[in-house]
Structure formats: structure tokens, C-alpha cells
mmCIF file of C-alpha atoms in Angstrom:
data_model
loop_
_atom_site.group_PDB
_atom_site.id
_atom_site.type_symbol
_atom_site.label_atom_id
_atom_site.label_comp_id
_atom_site.label_asym_id
_atom_site.label_seq_id
_atom_site.Cartn_x
_atom_site.Cartn_y
_atom_site.Cartn_z
ATOM 1 C CA MET A 9 -5.550 59.335 3.169
ATOM 2 C CA ASP A 10 -9.061 58.581 1.981
ATOM 3 C CA GLY A 11 -11.413 60.853 0.070
ATOM 4 C CA GLY A 12 -13.555 61.760 3.047
ATOM 5 C CA THR A 13 -10.610 63.147 5.037
ATOM 6 C CA LEU A 14 -9.383 65.186 2.062
ATOM 7 C CA PHE A 15 -12.829 66.663 1.526
ATOM 8 C CA LEU A 16 -13.048 67.704 5.234
ATOM 9 C CA ILE A 17 -9.617 69.426 5.100
ATOM 10 C CA ILE A 18 -10.614 71.388 1.980
ATOM 11 C CA PHE A 19 -13.899 72.391 3.617
ATOM 12 C CA ILE A 20 -12.099 73.653 6.750
ATOM 13 C CA LEU A 21 -9.581 75.621 4.646
ATOM 14 C CA LEU A 22 -12.416 77.261 2.701
ATOM 15 C CA ALA A 23 -14.209 78.200 5.928
ATOM 16 C CA ILE A 24 -11.052 79.803 7.373
ATOM 17 C CA SER A 25 -10.420 81.677 4.115
ATOM 18 C CA GLY A 26 -13.986 83.015 4.171
ATOM 19 C CA ALA A 27 -13.656 84.235 7.730
ATOM 20 C CA ILE A 28 -10.359 86.024 6.983
ATOM 21 C CA PHE A 29 -11.865 87.648 3.909
ATOM 22 C CA THR A 30 -14.870 88.915 5.905
ATOM 23 C CA LEU A 31 -12.742 90.402 8.672
ATOM 24 C CA SER A 32 -10.449 92.083 6.170
ATOM 25 C CA TYR A 33 -13.366 93.589 4.288
ATOM 26 C CA PHE A 34 -14.957 95.144 7.350
ATOM 27 C CA SER A 35 -11.606 96.421 8.607
ATOM 28 C CA LYS A 36 -10.923 98.204 5.288
ATOM 29 C CA SER A 37 -14.341 99.754 5.203
ATOM 30 C CA SER A 38 -13.863 101.298 8.587
ATOM 31 C CA THR A 39 -10.513 102.895 7.753
ATOM 32 C CA SER A 40 -11.505 104.290 4.348
ATOM 33 C CA ASP A 41 -14.282 106.496 5.773
ATOM 34 C CA ASP A 42 -12.008 108.577 8.091
ATOM 35 C CA SER A 43 -11.867 111.512 5.617
ATOM 36 C CA THR A 44 -15.639 111.865 5.427
ATOM 37 C CA THR A 45 -17.824 113.814 7.820
ATOM 38 C CA THR A 46 -20.261 111.004 8.201
ATOM 39 C CA PRO A 47 -20.184 110.039 11.795
ATOM 40 C CA ILE A 48 -19.556 106.510 12.695
ATOM 41 C CA SER A 49 -22.639 104.770 13.961
ATOM 42 C CA THR A 50 -22.340 103.530 17.402
ATOM 43 C CA THR A 51 -25.229 101.239 16.989
ATOM 44 C CA PRO A 52 -24.034 97.760 16.735
ATOM 45 C CA ILE A 53 -24.901 95.967 13.596
ATOM 46 C CA ILE A 54 -26.940 93.043 14.559
ATOM 47 C CA SER A 55 -27.966 90.602 11.922
ATOM 48 C CA THR A 56 -31.461 89.376 12.234
ATOM 49 C CA THR A 57 -30.596 86.247 10.247
ATOM 50 C CA PRO A 58 -29.626 83.565 12.580
ATOM 51 C CA ILE A 59 -26.348 81.854 11.935
ATOM 52 C CA SER A 60 -26.940 78.321 10.822
ATOM 53 C CA THR A 61 -25.318 75.759 12.897
ATOM 54 C CA THR A 62 -25.689 73.163 10.173
ATOM 55 C CA PRO A 63 -22.393 72.618 8.421
ATOM 56 C CA ILE A 64 -22.449 73.666 4.837
ATOM 57 C CA ILE A 65 -21.992 70.658 2.699
ATOM 58 C CA SER A 66 -21.828 71.197 -1.023
ATOM 59 C CA THR A 67 -23.507 68.625 -3.207
ATOM 60 C CA THR A 68 -21.585 69.785 -6.210
ATOM 61 C CA PRO A 69 -18.434 67.786 -6.707
ATOM 62 C CA ILE A 70 -15.320 69.872 -6.387
ATOM 63 C CA ILE A 71 -13.267 69.518 -9.539
ATOM 64 C CA SER A 72 -9.696 70.600 -9.120
ATOM 65 C CA THR A 73 -7.808 71.978 -12.100
ATOM 66 C CA THR A 74 -4.564 71.068 -10.454
ATOM 67 C CA PRO A 75 -3.201 67.850 -11.925
ATOM 68 C CA ILE A 76 -3.082 64.981 -9.549
ATOM 69 C CA SER A 77 0.427 64.248 -8.476
ATOM 70 C CA THR A 78 1.878 61.042 -9.869
ATOM 71 C CA THR A 79 4.186 60.736 -6.911
ATOM 72 C CA PRO A 80 2.983 57.765 -4.835
ATOM 73 C CA ILE A 81 1.953 58.542 -1.290
ATOM 74 C CA ILE A 82 4.215 56.537 0.926
ATOM 75 C CA SER A 83 2.628 55.604 4.165
ATOM 76 C CA THR A 84 4.834 55.185 7.192
ATOM 77 C CA THR A 85 2.441 52.677 8.612
ATOM 78 C CA PRO A 86 3.315 49.189 7.393
ATOM 79 C CA ILE A 87 0.522 47.623 5.489
ATOM 80 C CA PRO A 88 0.064 43.971 6.460
ATOM 81 C CA ILE A 89 0.703 41.616 3.558
ATOM 82 C CA PRO A 90 -1.849 38.865 3.420
ATOM 83 C CA THR A 91 -0.508 35.360 3.398
ATOM 84 C CA THR A 92 -1.226 33.495 0.149
ATOM 85 C CA THR A 93 -0.779 29.836 -0.775
ATOM 86 C CA LYS A 94 1.791 29.435 -3.483
ATOM 87 C CA VAL A 95 1.645 26.493 -5.853
ATOM 88 C CA PRO A 96 4.893 24.563 -5.443
ATOM 89 C CA THR A 97 7.077 24.900 -8.498
ATOM 90 C CA THR A 98 8.668 21.509 -7.914
ATOM 91 C CA THR A 99 5.497 19.584 -8.784
ATOM 92 C CA PRO A 100 4.388 20.904 -12.165
ATOM 93 C CA ILE A 101 1.198 19.461 -13.538
ATOM 94 C CA PRO A 102 2.254 17.161 -16.394
ATOM 95 C CA THR A 103 0.693 17.751 -19.721
ATOM 96 C CA THR A 104 0.490 15.034 -22.335
ATOM 97 C CA PRO A 105 0.544 16.283 -25.907
ATOM 98 C CA ILE A 106 -2.115 14.754 -28.105
ATOM 99 C CA PRO A 107 -0.374 13.036 -31.010
ATOM 100 C CA THR A 108 -1.725 14.043 -34.360
ATOM 101 C CA THR A 109 -0.368 11.044 -36.234
ATOM 102 C CA THR A 110 -2.333 8.347 -34.374
ATOM 103 C CA LYS A 111 -5.799 9.623 -35.077
ATOM 104 C CA VAL A 112 -8.132 6.831 -36.115
ATOM 105 C CA PRO A 113 -9.871 7.767 -39.348
ATOM 106 C CA THR A 114 -13.578 8.023 -38.804
ATOM 107 C CA THR A 115 -14.223 6.439 -42.171
ATOM 108 C CA THR A 116 -12.370 3.212 -41.385
ATOM 109 C CA PRO A 117 -14.456 0.746 -39.354
ATOM 110 C CA ILE A 118 -12.696 -1.321 -36.727
ATOM 111 C CA PRO A 119 -12.866 -4.988 -37.848
ATOM 112 C CA THR A 120 -14.507 -7.472 -35.529
ATOM 113 C CA THR A 121 -14.141 -11.223 -35.438
ATOM 114 C CA THR A 122 -17.515 -11.942 -33.924
ATOM 115 C CA THR A 123 -19.662 -10.918 -36.859
ATOM 116 C CA THR A 124 -17.788 -12.671 -39.674
ATOM 117 C CA LYS A 125 -18.257 -16.412 -39.884
ATOM 118 C CA ALA A 126 -16.148 -18.408 -42.317
ATOM 119 C CA PRO A 127 -18.292 -20.433 -44.726
ATOM 120 C CA THR A 128 -18.164 -24.161 -44.251
ATOM 121 C CA THR A 129 -17.323 -24.618 -47.915
ATOM 122 C CA THR A 130 -13.991 -22.771 -47.642
ATOM 123 C CA PRO A 131 -10.920 -24.753 -46.462
ATOM 124 C CA ILE A 132 -9.582 -22.942 -43.408
ATOM 125 C CA THR A 133 -6.927 -25.171 -41.937
ATOM 126 C CA THR A 134 -4.891 -28.151 -42.997
ATOM 127 C CA SER A 135 -3.978 -30.783 -40.471
ATOM 128 C CA PRO A 136 -0.256 -30.946 -39.733
ATOM 129 C CA PRO A 137 1.447 -34.046 -41.102
ATOM 130 C CA ILE A 138 1.141 -37.100 -38.866
ATOM 131 C CA GLU A 139 4.678 -38.443 -38.597
ATOM 132 C CA PHE A 140 5.517 -42.122 -38.708
ATOM 133 C CA ASP A 141 5.917 -43.681 -35.278
ATOM 134 C CA ASN A 142 9.308 -43.792 -33.616
ATOM 135 C CA VAL A 143 11.676 -45.644 -35.917
ATOM 136 C CA PHE A 144 12.260 -48.915 -34.076
ATOM 137 C CA ASN A 145 9.143 -49.329 -31.948
ATOM 138 C CA GLN A 146 7.868 -52.035 -34.287
ATOM 139 C CA VAL A 147 8.933 -54.115 -37.282
ATOM 140 C CA LEU A 148 9.795 -51.339 -39.654
ATOM 141 C CA THR A 149 10.028 -51.195 -43.423
ATOM 142 C CA ALA A 150 12.568 -48.682 -44.676
ATOM 143 C CA GLY A 151 15.166 -47.783 -47.214
ATOM 144 C CA ILE A 152 18.784 -47.254 -46.248
ATOM 145 C CA MET A 153 20.868 -44.454 -47.747
ATOM 146 C CA ALA A 154 24.643 -44.091 -47.634
ATOM 147 C CA SER A 155 26.468 -41.193 -49.269
ATOM 148 C CA GLY A 156 23.212 -40.095 -50.915
ATOM 149 C CA LEU A 157 22.474 -43.472 -52.575
ATOM 150 C CA TYR A 158 20.062 -46.243 -51.620
ATOM 151 C CA CYS A 159 21.353 -49.653 -50.569
ATOM 152 C CA THR A 160 20.126 -52.871 -52.169
ATOM 153 C CA GLU A 161 20.702 -56.620 -51.800
ATOM 154 C CA ASP A 162 22.566 -57.854 -54.871
ATOM 155 C CA ASN A 163 24.675 -60.841 -53.744
ATOM 156 C CA GLY A 164 25.742 -58.622 -50.906
ATOM 157 C CA VAL A 165 24.506 -55.186 -49.817
ATOM 158 C CA LYS A 166 25.619 -52.429 -52.168
ATOM 159 C CA CYS A 167 24.712 -48.757 -51.775
ATOM 160 C CA ASN A 168 24.649 -47.628 -55.388
ATOM 161 C CA ARG A 169 20.973 -47.032 -56.301
ATOM 162 C CA THR A 170 19.445 -43.636 -57.044
ATOM 163 C CA GLY A 171 15.818 -44.803 -56.671
ATOM 164 C CA LEU A 172 13.842 -46.805 -54.164
ATOM 165 C CA ASP A 173 11.992 -49.962 -55.196
ATOM 166 C CA SER A 174 11.355 -53.414 -53.767
ATOM 167 C CA TRP A 175 15.024 -54.437 -54.010
ATOM 168 C CA GLU A 176 15.986 -51.433 -51.855
ATOM 169 C CA ILE A 177 13.556 -52.217 -49.035
ATOM 170 C CA PHE A 178 14.587 -53.740 -45.710
ATOM 171 C CA ASN A 179 12.741 -54.749 -42.563
ATOM 172 C CA PHE A 180 14.190 -53.653 -39.231
ATOM 173 C CA ASN A 181 13.383 -55.708 -36.145
ATOM 174 C CA LYS A 182 14.308 -54.103 -32.843
ATOM 175 C CA ILE A 183 15.783 -56.489 -30.262
ATOM 176 C CA ASP A 184 16.673 -54.023 -27.507
ATOM 177 C CA SER A 185 17.546 -50.347 -27.090
ATOM 178 C CA ASN A 186 20.659 -50.613 -29.286
ATOM 179 C CA THR A 187 20.422 -53.961 -31.122
ATOM 180 C CA LEU A 188 18.444 -54.919 -34.245
ATOM 181 C CA ASN A 189 18.173 -57.395 -37.116
ATOM 182 C CA ILE A 190 18.005 -56.362 -40.759
ATOM 183 C CA LYS A 191 16.030 -58.418 -43.300
ATOM 184 C CA SER A 192 16.036 -57.932 -47.087
ATOM 185 C CA LEU A 193 12.559 -57.683 -48.601
ATOM 186 C CA LYS A 194 14.021 -58.877 -51.917
ATOM 187 C CA THR A 195 15.462 -62.158 -50.611
ATOM 188 C CA GLY A 196 13.279 -62.513 -47.516
ATOM 189 C CA LYS A 197 16.419 -63.434 -45.556
ATOM 190 C CA TYR A 198 18.389 -61.866 -42.741
ATOM 191 C CA CYS A 199 21.584 -59.903 -43.276
ATOM 192 C CA SER A 200 24.843 -60.719 -41.503
ATOM 193 C CA ASP A 201 28.407 -59.517 -41.293
ATOM 194 C CA ASP A 202 30.187 -62.175 -43.364
ATOM 195 C CA ALA A 203 33.915 -61.748 -42.820
ATOM 196 C CA GLY A 204 34.753 -64.284 -45.525
ATOM 197 C CA LEU A 205 32.956 -62.285 -48.201
ATOM 198 C CA ASN A 206 34.174 -59.007 -46.735
ATOM 199 C CA SER A 207 30.632 -57.601 -46.937
ATOM 200 C CA VAL A 208 27.194 -57.635 -45.395
ATOM 201 C CA ILE A 209 25.042 -60.219 -47.163
ATOM 202 C CA CYS A 210 21.371 -61.091 -46.666
ATOM 203 C CA ASP A 211 21.234 -64.893 -47.034
ATOM 204 C CA ARG A 212 20.428 -66.186 -43.529
ATOM 205 C CA ASP A 213 17.170 -67.969 -42.811
ATOM 206 C CA ALA A 214 17.066 -67.097 -39.121
ATOM 207 C CA PRO A 215 18.691 -64.396 -37.010
ATOM 208 C CA GLY A 216 21.548 -65.243 -34.662
ATOM 209 C CA SER A 217 24.457 -63.409 -33.066
ATOM 210 C CA TRP A 218 26.130 -62.907 -36.437
ATOM 211 C CA GLU A 219 22.944 -61.262 -37.724
ATOM 212 C CA ASN A 220 22.821 -58.748 -34.920
ATOM 213 C CA PHE A 221 23.791 -55.110 -35.511
ATOM 214 C CA LYS A 222 24.365 -52.409 -32.948
ATOM 215 C CA TYR A 223 22.837 -49.046 -33.780
ATOM 216 C CA SER A 224 22.709 -45.489 -32.450
ATOM 217 C CA PHE A 225 21.628 -42.090 -33.753
ATOM 218 C CA ASN A 226 23.620 -38.890 -33.914
ATOM 219 C CA SER A 227 22.244 -35.385 -33.329
ATOM 220 C CA ASP A 228 21.162 -35.106 -36.980
ATOM 221 C CA GLY A 229 19.058 -38.265 -36.776
ATOM 222 C CA ALA A 230 21.455 -40.329 -38.886
ATOM 223 C CA MET A 231 22.032 -43.948 -37.879
ATOM 224 C CA LEU A 232 25.419 -45.456 -37.015
ATOM 225 C CA LEU A 233 25.825 -49.244 -37.448
ATOM 226 C CA LYS A 234 28.289 -51.694 -35.937
ATOM 227 C CA SER A 235 28.664 -55.420 -36.415
ATOM 228 C CA GLY A 236 27.206 -57.352 -33.504
ATOM 229 C CA ARG A 237 29.769 -60.074 -34.201
ATOM 230 C CA THR A 238 32.995 -58.027 -34.243
ATOM 231 C CA GLY A 239 31.974 -54.628 -32.894
ATOM 232 C CA ASN A 240 33.537 -52.948 -35.923
ATOM 233 C CA SER A 241 31.828 -49.938 -37.474
ATOM 234 C CA CYS A 242 30.042 -50.418 -40.774
ATOM 235 C CA SER A 243 30.751 -48.321 -43.845
ATOM 236 C CA ILE A 244 31.014 -48.620 -47.622
ATOM 237 C CA ASP A 245 34.183 -49.099 -49.619
ATOM 238 C CA ASN A 246 35.159 -47.565 -52.942
ATOM 239 C CA ASN A 247 32.914 -50.058 -54.755
ATOM 240 C CA LYS A 248 29.911 -48.976 -52.626
ATOM 241 C CA ILE A 249 29.870 -52.382 -50.877
ATOM 242 C CA LEU A 250 28.609 -52.363 -47.305
ATOM 243 C CA ASN A 251 31.020 -54.035 -44.868
ATOM 244 C CA CYS A 252 31.908 -53.907 -41.195
ATOM 245 C CA ASN A 253 35.628 -54.589 -41.238
ATOM 246 C CA ASN A 254 36.974 -51.195 -40.217
ATOM 247 C CA ASN A 255 36.488 -48.529 -37.605
ATOM 248 C CA ASN A 256 35.551 -45.667 -39.910
ATOM 249 C CA PRO A 257 31.819 -45.245 -39.267
ATOM 250 C CA ILE A 258 29.595 -43.435 -41.736
ATOM 251 C CA ASN A 259 26.109 -42.040 -41.378
ATOM 252 C CA PHE A 260 23.243 -44.133 -42.696
ATOM 253 C CA ILE A 261 19.923 -42.442 -43.367
ATOM 254 C CA VAL A 262 16.883 -44.576 -42.629
ATOM 255 C CA LYS A 263 13.850 -43.758 -44.828
ATOM 256 C CA PRO A 264 10.934 -45.479 -43.108
ATOM 257 C CA PHE A 265 7.608 -46.181 -44.798
ATOM 258 C CA PRO A 266 4.937 -48.871 -44.597
ATOM 259 C CA ILE A 267 4.405 -51.681 -47.060
ATOM 260 C CA CYS A 268 0.639 -51.748 -47.288
ATOM 261 C CA ASN A 269 -2.052 -53.678 -49.135
ATOM 262 C CA ASN A 270 -5.212 -52.251 -47.577
ATOM 263 C CA ILE A 271 -6.464 -48.869 -46.356
ATOM 264 C CA ARG A 272 -9.708 -48.587 -44.384
ATOM 265 C CA ILE A 273 -11.542 -45.624 -42.892
ATOM 266 C CA THR A 274 -14.084 -46.550 -40.221
ATOM 267 C CA VAL A 275 -16.596 -44.195 -38.650
ATOM 268 C CA ASN A 276 -15.831 -42.853 -35.180
ATOM 269 C CA PRO A 277 -16.859 -45.664 -32.797
ATOM 270 C CA ASN A 278 -17.624 -43.134 -30.053
ATOM 271 C CA ASN A 279 -20.320 -41.252 -31.970
ATOM 272 C CA ILE A 280 -23.581 -40.908 -30.070
ATOM 273 C CA GLY A 281 -25.878 -43.787 -30.944
ATOM 274 C CA GLY A 282 -23.131 -45.455 -32.974
ATOM 275 C CA ASN A 283 -24.753 -44.415 -36.260
ATOM 276 C CA ARG A 284 -22.864 -42.181 -38.622
ATOM 277 C CA VAL A 285 -21.990 -41.988 -42.289
ATOM 278 C CA VAL A 286 -18.632 -41.964 -44.037
ATOM 279 C CA HIS A 287 -18.432 -39.495 -46.910
ATOM 280 C CA LEU A 288 -15.211 -38.565 -48.672
ATOM 281 C CA ALA A 289 -14.387 -36.083 -51.420
ATOM 282 C CA GLU A 290 -11.090 -37.752 -52.346
ATOM 283 C CA VAL A 291 -8.396 -40.099 -51.030
ATOM 284 C CA LYS A 292 -4.906 -39.830 -52.534
ATOM 285 C CA VAL A 293 -2.236 -42.469 -51.841
ATOM 286 C CA PHE A 294 1.349 -41.564 -52.786
ATOM 287 C CA ASP A 295 4.213 -43.961 -53.388
ATOM 288 C CA LEU A 296 7.878 -43.198 -52.668
ATOM 289 C CA ASN A 297 8.237 -41.334 -55.965
ATOM 290 C CA GLY A 298 5.275 -39.036 -55.288
ATOM 291 C CA ASN A 299 2.812 -40.783 -57.634
ATOM 292 C CA ASN A 300 -0.854 -41.076 -56.664
ATOM 293 C CA ILE A 301 -1.516 -44.827 -56.832
ATOM 294 C CA ALA A 302 -5.030 -44.786 -55.341
ATOM 295 C CA LYS A 303 -6.605 -45.592 -58.717
ATOM 296 C CA ASN A 304 -4.607 -48.845 -58.763
ATOM 297 C CA GLY A 305 -6.729 -50.107 -55.863
ATOM 298 C CA ILE A 306 -10.364 -51.199 -55.593
ATOM 299 C CA ALA A 307 -12.654 -48.963 -53.501
ATOM 300 C CA THR A 308 -15.607 -50.411 -51.588
ATOM 301 C CA GLN A 309 -17.826 -49.233 -48.735
ATOM 302 C CA SER A 310 -20.194 -50.726 -46.172
ATOM 303 C CA SER A 311 -23.279 -49.388 -47.981
ATOM 304 C CA THR A 312 -24.116 -46.802 -50.630
ATOM 305 C CA TYR A 313 -26.281 -43.731 -50.350
ATOM 306 C CA SER A 314 -26.548 -42.352 -53.901
ATOM 307 C CA ARG A 315 -22.745 -42.006 -54.288
ATOM 308 C CA ASP A 316 -20.534 -45.086 -54.637
ATOM 309 C CA ALA A 317 -17.085 -45.716 -53.149
ATOM 310 C CA SER A 318 -15.155 -45.115 -56.380
ATOM 311 C CA LYS A 319 -16.083 -41.408 -56.279
ATOM 312 C CA ALA A 320 -13.399 -40.982 -53.601
ATOM 313 C CA ILE A 321 -10.587 -42.015 -56.004
ATOM 314 C CA ASP A 322 -11.786 -40.314 -59.223
ATOM 315 C CA GLY A 323 -9.135 -37.585 -58.980
ATOM 316 C CA ASN A 324 -11.698 -34.847 -58.227
ATOM 317 C CA THR A 325 -11.438 -33.106 -54.830
ATOM 318 C CA ASP A 326 -14.759 -31.244 -55.132
ATOM 319 C CA GLY A 327 -16.320 -31.583 -51.688
ATOM 320 C CA THR A 328 -19.898 -30.539 -52.529
ATOM 321 C CA TRP A 329 -22.877 -32.824 -53.048
ATOM 322 C CA ASP A 330 -23.798 -31.103 -56.298
ATOM 323 C CA GLY A 331 -20.282 -31.730 -57.619
ATOM 324 C CA ASN A 332 -21.162 -35.464 -57.843
ATOM 325 C CA SER A 333 -17.703 -36.494 -56.629
ATOM 326 C CA LEU A 334 -18.441 -37.650 -53.084
ATOM 327 C CA SER A 335 -18.538 -41.220 -51.802
ATOM 328 C CA HIS A 336 -21.342 -41.672 -49.261
ATOM 329 C CA THR A 337 -22.563 -44.542 -47.064
ATOM 330 C CA ASN A 338 -25.879 -44.917 -45.342
ATOM 331 C CA GLU A 339 -26.153 -43.858 -41.728
ATOM 332 C CA GLU A 340 -25.327 -47.060 -39.935
ATOM 333 C CA ALA A 341 -23.308 -48.510 -37.090
ATOM 334 C CA GLY A 342 -19.658 -49.089 -37.990
ATOM 335 C CA ALA A 343 -19.855 -47.549 -41.474
ATOM 336 C CA TRP A 344 -16.585 -47.844 -43.420
ATOM 337 C CA TRP A 345 -14.807 -47.058 -46.701
ATOM 338 C CA ASN A 346 -11.990 -49.344 -47.973
ATOM 339 C CA LEU A 347 -9.230 -49.295 -50.586
ATOM 340 C CA ALA A 348 -7.549 -52.614 -51.358
ATOM 341 C CA PHE A 349 -4.452 -53.272 -53.504
ATOM 342 C CA SER A 350 -3.759 -56.557 -55.223
ATOM 343 C CA SER A 351 -0.214 -56.585 -53.822
ATOM 344 C CA TYR A 352 1.796 -54.745 -51.200
ATOM 345 C CA VAL A 353 2.650 -51.191 -52.177
ATOM 346 C CA ASN A 354 5.129 -48.695 -50.790
ATOM 347 C CA ILE A 355 3.335 -45.694 -49.308
ATOM 348 C CA SER A 356 4.934 -42.397 -48.328
ATOM 349 C CA SER A 357 1.798 -40.389 -47.519
ATOM 350 C CA ILE A 358 -1.993 -40.235 -47.758
ATOM 351 C CA GLU A 359 -4.135 -37.153 -48.345
ATOM 352 C CA ILE A 360 -7.799 -37.155 -47.328
ATOM 353 C CA TYR A 361 -10.270 -34.528 -48.587
ATOM 354 C CA ASN A 362 -13.459 -34.043 -46.587
ATOM 355 C CA ARG A 363 -16.926 -32.849 -47.597
ATOM 356 C CA THR A 364 -17.108 -29.036 -47.655
ATOM 357 C CA ASP A 365 -20.741 -27.965 -48.152
ATOM 358 C CA CYS A 366 -21.841 -29.389 -44.781
ATOM 359 C CA CYS A 367 -21.302 -32.035 -42.135
ATOM 360 C CA SER A 368 -17.484 -32.112 -42.195
ATOM 361 C CA ASP A 369 -17.544 -33.004 -38.486
ATOM 362 C CA ARG A 370 -18.825 -36.484 -39.352
ATOM 363 C CA LEU A 371 -15.267 -37.496 -40.238
ATOM 364 C CA ASN A 372 -13.873 -36.211 -36.942
ATOM 365 C CA GLY A 373 -12.649 -39.103 -34.782
ATOM 366 C CA SER A 374 -12.866 -41.693 -37.568
ATOM 367 C CA ILE A 375 -10.087 -44.277 -37.681
ATOM 368 C CA LEU A 376 -7.691 -44.689 -40.602
ATOM 369 C CA LYS A 377 -6.130 -48.179 -40.552
ATOM 370 C CA LEU A 378 -3.305 -49.382 -42.810
ATOM 371 C CA SER A 379 -2.687 -53.153 -43.057
ATOM 372 C CA LEU A 380 1.045 -53.747 -43.308
ATOM 373 C CA LEU A 381 3.385 -56.565 -44.163
ATOM 374 C CA ASP A 382 3.717 -59.381 -41.613
ATOM 375 C CA GLY A 383 0.209 -58.776 -40.252
ATOM 376 C CA LYS A 384 1.133 -55.459 -38.629
ATOM 377 C CA SER A 385 -1.020 -52.351 -38.880
ATOM 378 C CA ILE A 386 -0.918 -48.602 -38.299
ATOM 379 C CA SER A 387 -3.976 -46.709 -37.055
ATOM 380 C CA LYS A 388 -4.473 -42.949 -37.023
ATOM 381 C CA THR A 389 -7.372 -40.830 -35.788
ATOM 382 C CA LEU A 390 -8.737 -38.371 -38.339
ATOM 383 C CA THR A 391 -10.058 -34.848 -37.793
ATOM 384 C CA GLY A 392 -12.900 -32.948 -39.407
ATOM 385 C CA ASP A 393 -10.549 -30.696 -41.374
ATOM 386 C CA VAL A 394 -11.211 -30.060 -45.041
ATOM 387 C CA LYS A 395 -7.824 -31.526 -45.955
ATOM 388 C CA GLN A 396 -5.480 -33.620 -43.860
ATOM 389 C CA ILE A 397 -2.132 -35.207 -44.644
ATOM 390 C CA ILE A 398 -0.991 -38.461 -43.094
ATOM 391 C CA LYS A 399 2.757 -38.562 -43.629
ATOM 392 C CA LEU A 400 4.117 -42.099 -43.407
ATOM 393 C CA SER A 401 7.671 -41.639 -44.702
ATOM 394 C CA LYS A 402 10.374 -39.424 -43.249
#
């Protein structure tokens, strides 16, 4: 029930109550005057005030002192329940917590690699060692080790030396994929399986079937030898003498290295215009015992621009012009730097130090050539790195 309906009901009840009260009042007045002598007027009482037909509506709000009932009014008419869209509970909106431990500090700048340029004077990389070519692809100079000792020619091959010198050097000449000759550098003669002497001896002027040896390599890179004459495996006896009269093979370690008498560095022949310079901070040449023997040679170059060739073997690796330790040629076609030895030397590795204050790319693509025994040679292409190692001995 709304407020308007309630107000109308109260108004009607008040009107009825007023009418009852008026009738009761006039009825009482007429009965109370029966004892008096005043005659009752027969003249009808006619009010001259017209009765208003306008309903009396009070503008004053009716304030009831009766407390409003707390009992809910239950309507018998069903109230329609509006249809609402319910959010499905099976698809909750995922929330990702913000981790507090991975906040990037605002005071720490994120490093970039595009704004920091390494100075040209600081060595950044070192060339990986350039390994000696595959063992038997050419006439090879090497030492032979058995049971941790080097072998030498001493009226027969004996493996009893702790160091490596000219007597412990052999040349290997590959014949086919599993056959080779062995030649002693000490005697200059070929080795053979001599059954009469019960040993391998290097006293033959020319190779033949008796001077052939069969070889193979195991998974560790060690070499296995057999006599080409008998097919027996080679080993050493209790006196460290090498022979091939039994079938108990042992592992031989081949230590290859070049026998060299000249080292030359020639400018990159593919440079634009063909004109470039060769400048070097230092060239180090190491023998089999790790000694730098470069100073034992004579350094020369195709021409000289203020710094002579010997600066590259003075022991100083300073790569700056102001350090006064650079060798430097003129800019010319086919410029070169050379180091010559008076005799053949055993070389295990070469280290080349480039200029560092500028122009290190001039060395990139230059050719390093080593002149070996028997007219052979090894050539390697250099890079523009500050330091590079050419490893010639395994």
C-alpha cells in the first residue's frame, strides 16, 4: 500500500468520525431540554453558509505518535523478480601478483653495447692456435715417444731420451693410407726392421719393402706401428730398444713440428691497389723446449719507414708508435718482413704481436710462410688480431 492510499483512508475515517460526532451532539442537545419550558422551535435551522463541495485537503503533514510497525507487510500478489545476468563463477578473472623482489632499481642504468666502443689499443681477442696440418699429408718432421721417452737413432732406435734434439728427430714420408717410411734426421738414412740385429735401425740409403712400416691411430690419437716386412707389431724391449719381432703392440706418440730456416710475412696480396705496409710489434719463435729463439735469427724487410726490421725481435711487445718498438715498411706492393736462421731450427710455435694504436687491419690477410727442410713450406693466413698464436707442434 502506497502513501497516497493510506492518506485517503485516514481522511475518510476522519470525515466519518466528524459526521458521527455532529449527529450525536445535536441529538443530545434535543433531549436535554425536555425539562425546560422553552418551546422547541419548529423553524428549521437553515445554514446560510453553503457546504463546500471541495474536499478538504490538509497541507499540514499528519504525524502519527503511534510507532510504525516493524512487521513487514506481506503482499499476496507475487512481485516479479527481474532477470539479472550473473557472472559465471567457473571463469574467474585471473590476477597476477606483482613481485616485489624483481623491481629494477631506478638508480641502476641498464648497460648498452651500442654506446661503448673498445679502444683500438686494448687487446680484445686472441686468435685460436693454428694446428699443424694433418700428420701424414706431407713429409713430416716429428719426434717419437714410447712409454713417455723420446726415441733416437744410436746404432739402432732406442727410446730412452727425456729431451728432444736433432738426434731425436725423424722424417715421416707417407706412401699410402696406412704405409710410410721413417728417416733419421741424425743419420739421414731410412729405418728398417732388421731381423738379424733384432731392432729397427736407420742405415738404409733408399727405401724398399723392408723399410716400409704399417701405421694406424687409435681413438686417443696414438700411433700403432707394424713391420712392413713381417707384419709383426713394433714395441720396445726391457732395454728400450725398438723392434718388431713380437705381437705386443704399444702406443707411439708422434710429436710433429717443422724444421725451419726462414720465416717470412708478406702483405696481403689481395689488398686494394696492392700497396700496403707491414708493421709488427713483436715476433716470437719458440723451440721445442719453449725458448724464444727469434733473436738468433737476422731480421730484414723490403723497405724501412723510420722503424727497422730488428724492432720486431727486440723482446718488447709494445704496439704503439711512440713506444719505438715497431718494425715498419714503406707502403709498397708486396711489402714483406723476414727472419732468417743460419741453420735449420726446430719450431713448436710462433707468436705475432700486431700494432695497437691504429691500423691493425693492415696485417689481416697477410701470409706467414715457413721454409722447411727438403724444400717444403707451410703457409698460414694471418688476422688483424692484436696477438695471434701459430701452433706448429702438437
